[in-house]
Backbone as a ProteinNet text record, in pm:
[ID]
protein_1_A
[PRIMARY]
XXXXXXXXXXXXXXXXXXXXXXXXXXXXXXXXXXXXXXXXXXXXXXXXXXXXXXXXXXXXXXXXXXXXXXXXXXXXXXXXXXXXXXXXXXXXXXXXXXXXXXXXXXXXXXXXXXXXXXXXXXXXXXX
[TERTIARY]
-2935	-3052.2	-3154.9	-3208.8	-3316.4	-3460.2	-3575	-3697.5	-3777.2	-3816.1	-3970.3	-4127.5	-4169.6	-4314.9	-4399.7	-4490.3	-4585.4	-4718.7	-4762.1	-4955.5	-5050.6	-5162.1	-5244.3	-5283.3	-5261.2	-5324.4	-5446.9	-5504.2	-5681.1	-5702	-5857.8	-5940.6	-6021.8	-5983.5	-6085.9	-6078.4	-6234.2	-6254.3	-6180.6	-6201.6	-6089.3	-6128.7	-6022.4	-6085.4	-6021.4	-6052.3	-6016.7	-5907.5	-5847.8	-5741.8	-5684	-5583	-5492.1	-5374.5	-5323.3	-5261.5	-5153.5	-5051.8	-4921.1	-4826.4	-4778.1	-4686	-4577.9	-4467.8	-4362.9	-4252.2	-4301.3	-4154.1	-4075.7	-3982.7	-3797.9	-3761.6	-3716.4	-3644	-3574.6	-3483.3	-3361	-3223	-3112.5	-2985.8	-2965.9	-3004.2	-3013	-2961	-2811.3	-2757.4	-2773.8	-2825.3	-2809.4	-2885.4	-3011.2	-3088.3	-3109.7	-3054.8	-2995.5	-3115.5	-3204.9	-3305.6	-3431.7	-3545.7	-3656.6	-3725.6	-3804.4	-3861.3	-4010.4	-4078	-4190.4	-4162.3	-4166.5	-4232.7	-4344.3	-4372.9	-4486	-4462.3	-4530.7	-4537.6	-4706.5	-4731	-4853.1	-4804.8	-4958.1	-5000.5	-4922.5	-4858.5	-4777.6	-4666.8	-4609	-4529.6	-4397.1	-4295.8	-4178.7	-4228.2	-4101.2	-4085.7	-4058.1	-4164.9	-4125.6	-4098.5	-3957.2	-4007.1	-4119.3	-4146.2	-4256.9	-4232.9	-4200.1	-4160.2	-4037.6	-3927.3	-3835.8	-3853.2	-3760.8	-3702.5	-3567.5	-3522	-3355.7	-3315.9	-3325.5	-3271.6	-3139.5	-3055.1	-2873.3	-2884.4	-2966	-2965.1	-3099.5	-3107.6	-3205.1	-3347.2	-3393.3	-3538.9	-3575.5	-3495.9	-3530.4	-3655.2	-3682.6	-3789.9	-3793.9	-3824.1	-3843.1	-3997.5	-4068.3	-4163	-4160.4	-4246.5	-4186.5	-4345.8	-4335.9	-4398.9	-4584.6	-4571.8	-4749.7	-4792.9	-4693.3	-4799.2	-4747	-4685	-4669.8	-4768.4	-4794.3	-4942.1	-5025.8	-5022.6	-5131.3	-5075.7	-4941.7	-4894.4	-4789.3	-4754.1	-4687.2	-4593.6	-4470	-4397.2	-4315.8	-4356.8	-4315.3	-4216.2	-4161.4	-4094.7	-4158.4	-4165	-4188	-4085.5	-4061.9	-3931.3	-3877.6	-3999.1	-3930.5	-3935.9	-3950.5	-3989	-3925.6	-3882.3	-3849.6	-3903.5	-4035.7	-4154.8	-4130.8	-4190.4	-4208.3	-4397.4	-4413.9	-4555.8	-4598.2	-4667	-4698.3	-4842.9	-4884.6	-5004.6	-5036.2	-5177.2	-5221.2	-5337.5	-5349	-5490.2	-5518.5	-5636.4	-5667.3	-5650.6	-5652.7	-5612.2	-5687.1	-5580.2	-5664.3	-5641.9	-5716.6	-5734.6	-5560.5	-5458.1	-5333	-5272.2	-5297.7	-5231.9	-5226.7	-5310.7	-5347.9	-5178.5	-5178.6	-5060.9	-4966.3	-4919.7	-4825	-4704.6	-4722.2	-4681.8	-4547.5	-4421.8	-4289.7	-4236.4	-4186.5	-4123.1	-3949.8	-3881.8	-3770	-3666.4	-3542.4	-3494.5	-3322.2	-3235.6	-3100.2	-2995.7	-2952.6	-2953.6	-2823.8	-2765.9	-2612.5	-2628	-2565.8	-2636.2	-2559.1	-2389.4	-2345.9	-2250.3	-2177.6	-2131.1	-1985.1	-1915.1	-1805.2	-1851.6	-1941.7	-2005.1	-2031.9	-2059.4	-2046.8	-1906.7	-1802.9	-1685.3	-1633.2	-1687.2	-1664.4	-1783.6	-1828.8	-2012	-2062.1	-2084.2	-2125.4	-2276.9	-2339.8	-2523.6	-2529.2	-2714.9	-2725	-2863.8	-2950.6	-3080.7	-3146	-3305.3	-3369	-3491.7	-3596.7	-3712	-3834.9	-3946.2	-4100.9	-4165.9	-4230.3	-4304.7	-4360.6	-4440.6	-4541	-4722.1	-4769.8	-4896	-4973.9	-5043.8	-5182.6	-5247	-5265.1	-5360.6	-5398	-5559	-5665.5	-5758.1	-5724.5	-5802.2	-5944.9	-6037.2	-6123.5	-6228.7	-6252	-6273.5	-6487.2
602	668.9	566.9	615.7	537.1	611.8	534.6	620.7	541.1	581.2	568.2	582.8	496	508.9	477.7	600	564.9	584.4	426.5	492.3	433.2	439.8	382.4	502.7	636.4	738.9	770.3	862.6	883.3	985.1	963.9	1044	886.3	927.1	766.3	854.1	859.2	876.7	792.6	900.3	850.7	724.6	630.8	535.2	413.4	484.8	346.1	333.8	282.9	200.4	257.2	277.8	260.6	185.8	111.3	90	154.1	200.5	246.2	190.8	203.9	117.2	208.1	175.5	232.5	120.8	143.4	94.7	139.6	56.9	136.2	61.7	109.7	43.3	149.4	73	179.8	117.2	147.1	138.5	102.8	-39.2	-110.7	-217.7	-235.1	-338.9	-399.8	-253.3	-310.4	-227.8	-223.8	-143.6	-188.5	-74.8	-58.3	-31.3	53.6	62.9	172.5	141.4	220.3	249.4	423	446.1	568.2	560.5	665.8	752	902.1	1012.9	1102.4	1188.4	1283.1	1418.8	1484.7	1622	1668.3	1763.8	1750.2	1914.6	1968.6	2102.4	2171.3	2295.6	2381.1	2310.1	2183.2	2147.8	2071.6	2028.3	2009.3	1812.1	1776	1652.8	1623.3	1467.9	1373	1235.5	1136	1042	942.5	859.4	772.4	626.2	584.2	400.7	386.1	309	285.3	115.3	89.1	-91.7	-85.1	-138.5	-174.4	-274	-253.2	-390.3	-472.8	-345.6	-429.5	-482.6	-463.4	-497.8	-622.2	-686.4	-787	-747.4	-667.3	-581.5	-513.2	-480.2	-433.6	-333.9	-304.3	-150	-53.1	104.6	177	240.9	296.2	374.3	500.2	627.3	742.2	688.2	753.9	714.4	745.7	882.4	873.5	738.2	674.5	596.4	440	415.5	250.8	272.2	94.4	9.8	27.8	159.9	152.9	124.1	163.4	130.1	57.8	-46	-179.8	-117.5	-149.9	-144.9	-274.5	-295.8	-426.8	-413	-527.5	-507.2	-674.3	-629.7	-781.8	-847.7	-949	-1047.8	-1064.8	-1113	-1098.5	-904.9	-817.5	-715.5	-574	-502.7	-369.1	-262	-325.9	-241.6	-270.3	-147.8	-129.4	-51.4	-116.7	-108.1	-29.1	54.9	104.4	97.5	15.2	-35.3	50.4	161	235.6	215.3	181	144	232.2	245	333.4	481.7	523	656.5	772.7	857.4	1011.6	1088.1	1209.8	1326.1	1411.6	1369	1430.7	1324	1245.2	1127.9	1236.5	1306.7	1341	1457.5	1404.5	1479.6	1470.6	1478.9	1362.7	1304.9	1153.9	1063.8	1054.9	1063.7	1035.3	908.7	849.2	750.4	798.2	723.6	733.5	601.5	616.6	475.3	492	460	418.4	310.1	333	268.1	255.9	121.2	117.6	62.3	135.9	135.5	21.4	30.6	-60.5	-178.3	-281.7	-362	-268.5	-216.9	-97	20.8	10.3	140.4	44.5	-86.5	-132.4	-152.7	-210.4	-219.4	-69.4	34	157.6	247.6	148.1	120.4	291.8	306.6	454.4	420.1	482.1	491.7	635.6	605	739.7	763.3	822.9	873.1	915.1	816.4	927.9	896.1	1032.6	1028	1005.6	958	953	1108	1124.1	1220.7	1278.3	1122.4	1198.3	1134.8	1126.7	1032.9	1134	1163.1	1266.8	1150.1	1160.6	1096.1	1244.8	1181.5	1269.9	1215.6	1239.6	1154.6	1224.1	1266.9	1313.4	1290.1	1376	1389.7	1300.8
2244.3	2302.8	2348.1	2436.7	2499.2	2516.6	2471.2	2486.2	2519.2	2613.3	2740.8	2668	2678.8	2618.1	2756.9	2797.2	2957.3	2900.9	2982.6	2939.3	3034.3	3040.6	3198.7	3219.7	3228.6	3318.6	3292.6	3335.2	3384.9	3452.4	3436.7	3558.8	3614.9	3758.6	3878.6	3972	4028	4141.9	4274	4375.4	4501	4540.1	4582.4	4646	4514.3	4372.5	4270.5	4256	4118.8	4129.8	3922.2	3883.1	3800.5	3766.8	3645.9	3625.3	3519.6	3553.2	3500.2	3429.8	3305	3248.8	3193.2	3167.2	3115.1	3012.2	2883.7	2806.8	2776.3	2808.4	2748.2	2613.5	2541.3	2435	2353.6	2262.2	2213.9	2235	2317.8	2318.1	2455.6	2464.5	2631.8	2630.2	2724.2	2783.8	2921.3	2942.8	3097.7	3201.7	3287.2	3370.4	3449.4	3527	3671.3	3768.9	3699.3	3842.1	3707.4	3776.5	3705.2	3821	3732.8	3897.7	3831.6	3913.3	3879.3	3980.3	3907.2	3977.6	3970.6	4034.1	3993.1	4040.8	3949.2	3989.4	3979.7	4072	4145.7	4114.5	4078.9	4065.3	4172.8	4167.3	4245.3	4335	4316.2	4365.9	4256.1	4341.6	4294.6	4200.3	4108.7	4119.4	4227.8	4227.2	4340	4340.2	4402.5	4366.4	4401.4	4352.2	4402.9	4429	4359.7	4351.3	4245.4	4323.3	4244.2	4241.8	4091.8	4122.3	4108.5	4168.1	4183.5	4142.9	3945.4	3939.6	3929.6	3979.2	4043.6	4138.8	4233.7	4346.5	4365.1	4333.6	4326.6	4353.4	4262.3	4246.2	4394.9	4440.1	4570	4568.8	4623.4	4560.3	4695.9	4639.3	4747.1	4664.8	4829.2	4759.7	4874.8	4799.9	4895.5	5040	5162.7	5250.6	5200.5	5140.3	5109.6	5000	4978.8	4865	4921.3	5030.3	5095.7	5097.5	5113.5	5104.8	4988.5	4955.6	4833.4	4674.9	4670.9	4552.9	4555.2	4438.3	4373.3	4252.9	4265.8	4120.8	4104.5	3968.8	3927	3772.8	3736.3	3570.3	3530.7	3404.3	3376	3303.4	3385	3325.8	3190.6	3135.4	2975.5	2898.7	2959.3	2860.3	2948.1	2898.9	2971.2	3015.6	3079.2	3107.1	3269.9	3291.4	3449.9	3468.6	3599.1	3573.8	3711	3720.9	3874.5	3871.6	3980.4	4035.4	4153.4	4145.5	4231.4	4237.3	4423.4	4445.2	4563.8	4595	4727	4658.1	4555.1	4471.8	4578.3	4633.5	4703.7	4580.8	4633.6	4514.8	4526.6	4645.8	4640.4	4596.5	4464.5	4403	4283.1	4239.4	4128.8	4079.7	3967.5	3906.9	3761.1	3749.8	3574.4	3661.5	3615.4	3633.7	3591.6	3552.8	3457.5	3500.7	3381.3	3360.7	3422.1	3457.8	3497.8	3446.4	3403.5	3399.3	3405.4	3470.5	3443.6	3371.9	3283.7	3156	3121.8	3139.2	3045.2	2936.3	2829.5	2696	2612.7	2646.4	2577	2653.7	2640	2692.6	2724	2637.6	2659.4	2813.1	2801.5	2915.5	3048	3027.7	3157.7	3202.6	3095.4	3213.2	3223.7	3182.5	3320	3415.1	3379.6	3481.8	3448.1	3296.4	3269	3242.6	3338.3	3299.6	3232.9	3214.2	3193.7	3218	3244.8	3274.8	3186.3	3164.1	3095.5	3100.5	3113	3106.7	2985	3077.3	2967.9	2973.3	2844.3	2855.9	2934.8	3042.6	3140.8	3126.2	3219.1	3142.8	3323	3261.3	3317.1	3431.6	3569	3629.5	3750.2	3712.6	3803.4	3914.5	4021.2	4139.3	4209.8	4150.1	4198.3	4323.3	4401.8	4514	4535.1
[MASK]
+++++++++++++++++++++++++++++++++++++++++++++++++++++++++++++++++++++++++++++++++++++++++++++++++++++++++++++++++++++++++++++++

């Protein structure tokens, strides 16, 4: 098992800036990609910023949040961090941790991941 610890969220008026963090720890050999989403009052999950870390940290972010937001991991630690600046009030929503995870050295040579989410960490962008 693997469990997600997310924290950084808030209330900031529009215009400021948050920082997002997410730790993984638990039953980790090997991660494949971490990613934030959100879900926003009357709407679906969405994603937001992924890292790709099979693929040499590549990153995607969905089109409303280029330029304003950064996702990073830090080298030594299994944290992934989402950096939001320029915050509008349609930023505002719960945040989830996301992560793909091969748990044991047996599960990579049949390249078995598995998915799993953070609680969720509250951010409010007021107008």
């Amino acid at each position: 098992q693997v469990q997600l610890v997310e924290s950084g969220g808030g209330l900031v008026q529009a215009g400021g800036s948050l920082r997002l963090s997410c730790a993984a720890s638990g039953s980790i050999f090997k991660i494949n990609a971490m990613s934030w989403y959100r879900q926003s009052p009357g709407k679906q999950r969405e994603s937001v910023a992924t890292i790709n870390l099979a693929s040499g940290r590549s990153t995607e972010y969905a089109d409303s949040v280029k330029g304003r937001f950064t996702i990073s991991k830090d080298n030594t630690k299994n944290t992934v961090y989402l950096e939001m600046n320029s915050l509008k009030p349609e930023d505002t929503g719960v945040y989830y941790c996301n992560t793909e995870v091969i748990s044991t050295y047996y599960d990579s040579l049949f390249r078995r991941a598995a998915n799993y989410w953070g609680q969720g960490t509250q951010v409010t962008v007021s107008s």
